[in-house]
């Protein structure tokens, strides 16, 4: 199955998908490192679409001029399915759910950032 690669800007709320398609995951990360015109100080991530399977990748923190506060040397990919569950847990009234979020160390995905993906997390289903 072929995959497609785009970037999303999470400086907007809700986040927006940028129009450029990249040739690969690493090519997309390279482009983001060099700065995307119109989004130079934005919070950008790479989205990989492969059929119903979607991965959201948070770039290495040194390659991000703006946006997210998470710190990591490598790109951090996350399955959109996990992000959907994480979004559900954030919206739960059950303190145990919030303890589970904490235990999971989802440093890239605090609620304020994750919720900006809401249009994608609902749209990108089977
Ligand atoms: Zn932007
Ligand atoms: Zn991150």
XYZ file of C-alpha atoms and ligand atoms in Angstrom:
128
model
C 0.000 0.000 0.000
C 1.384 3.399 -0.922
C 1.675 6.113 1.658
C 1.347 9.848 1.415
C 3.067 12.447 3.550
C 1.904 15.914 4.432
C 2.523 18.442 7.163
C 0.004 19.820 9.587
C 0.169 23.159 11.315
C -1.023 22.966 14.898
C -0.490 26.654 15.560
C -4.024 26.971 14.237
C -6.971 25.769 16.257
C -8.208 23.519 14.790
C -5.030 22.462 13.003
C -4.753 22.680 9.224
C -3.287 20.320 6.667
C -0.729 22.048 4.446
C -1.170 21.589 0.674
C 2.322 20.182 -0.058
C 2.761 16.435 -0.469
C 6.202 15.088 0.346
C 7.912 12.095 -1.211
C 8.600 10.372 2.088
C 8.571 10.632 5.853
C 12.217 11.737 6.090
C 11.831 14.145 3.151
C 8.921 15.764 4.979
C 10.985 16.112 8.160
C 13.810 17.669 6.096
C 11.455 20.222 4.612
C 10.098 21.163 8.008
C 13.641 21.589 9.320
C 14.317 24.092 6.551
C 11.172 26.031 7.261
C 7.866 26.037 5.440
C 6.988 29.407 3.850
C 4.133 31.021 5.718
C 4.632 28.704 8.706
C 8.186 29.444 9.812
C 7.390 29.849 13.467
C 4.552 27.391 13.588
C 4.018 24.096 15.346
C 4.359 21.642 12.441
C 4.083 17.868 12.448
C 4.311 15.248 9.682
C 1.256 13.174 8.882
C 1.686 9.803 7.166
C -1.400 8.346 5.536
C -1.305 4.705 4.567
C -4.807 3.514 3.857
C -6.688 3.704 7.109
C -3.480 3.791 9.102
C -2.283 7.233 10.006
C 0.788 8.298 11.922
C 1.446 11.751 13.324
C 5.157 12.513 13.771
C 6.485 15.222 16.058
C 9.823 16.433 14.627
C 13.040 16.483 16.705
C 12.833 19.475 19.029
C 16.033 21.062 17.642
C 14.362 21.227 14.221
C 11.338 23.136 15.476
C 11.619 26.924 15.553
C 8.224 27.286 17.177
C 5.371 25.444 18.682
C 5.423 22.442 20.909
C 7.401 22.409 24.150
C 8.305 18.702 24.115
C 12.032 17.934 23.990
C 13.391 14.885 22.148
C 16.374 14.203 19.875
C 14.610 11.910 17.402
C 11.342 12.281 15.532
C 8.501 10.822 17.595
C 5.862 9.022 15.531
C 2.494 8.250 17.097
C -0.282 6.065 15.748
C -3.446 8.108 15.254
C -5.394 5.277 16.896
C -3.478 5.865 20.115
C -4.136 9.595 19.786
C -7.864 8.929 19.493
C -7.799 6.911 22.708
C -5.692 9.594 24.364
C -8.236 12.221 23.325
C -11.023 10.134 24.831
C -9.078 9.713 28.076
C -8.481 13.470 28.312
C -12.209 14.055 28.124
C -13.053 11.525 30.803
C -14.226 12.581 34.268
C -12.528 9.527 35.736
C -9.324 10.466 37.640
C -7.946 7.005 36.833
C -7.967 7.946 33.149
C -5.915 11.031 33.883
C -3.497 8.976 35.965
C -3.162 6.632 32.982
C -2.331 9.564 30.703
C 0.362 10.689 33.128
C 1.827 7.182 33.343
C 1.996 7.018 29.550
C 4.410 9.964 29.222
C 2.746 11.399 26.154
C 5.051 14.413 26.262
C 4.300 15.453 22.687
C 0.567 15.475 23.132
C -0.729 17.708 25.896
C -4.467 18.279 25.546
C -4.129 21.750 24.088
C -2.076 20.367 21.202
C -3.932 17.088 20.744
C -7.335 18.749 20.553
C -6.159 20.723 17.525
C -6.168 17.421 15.602
C -9.829 16.786 16.364
C -11.028 17.187 12.757
C -8.444 14.661 11.587
C -8.928 12.187 14.387
C -12.604 11.893 13.560
C -12.249 12.033 9.778
C -9.400 9.576 9.353
C -11.273 6.437 10.219
C -11.938 3.271 8.249
Zn 1.131 27.724 10.598
Zn 7.267 16.085 20.484
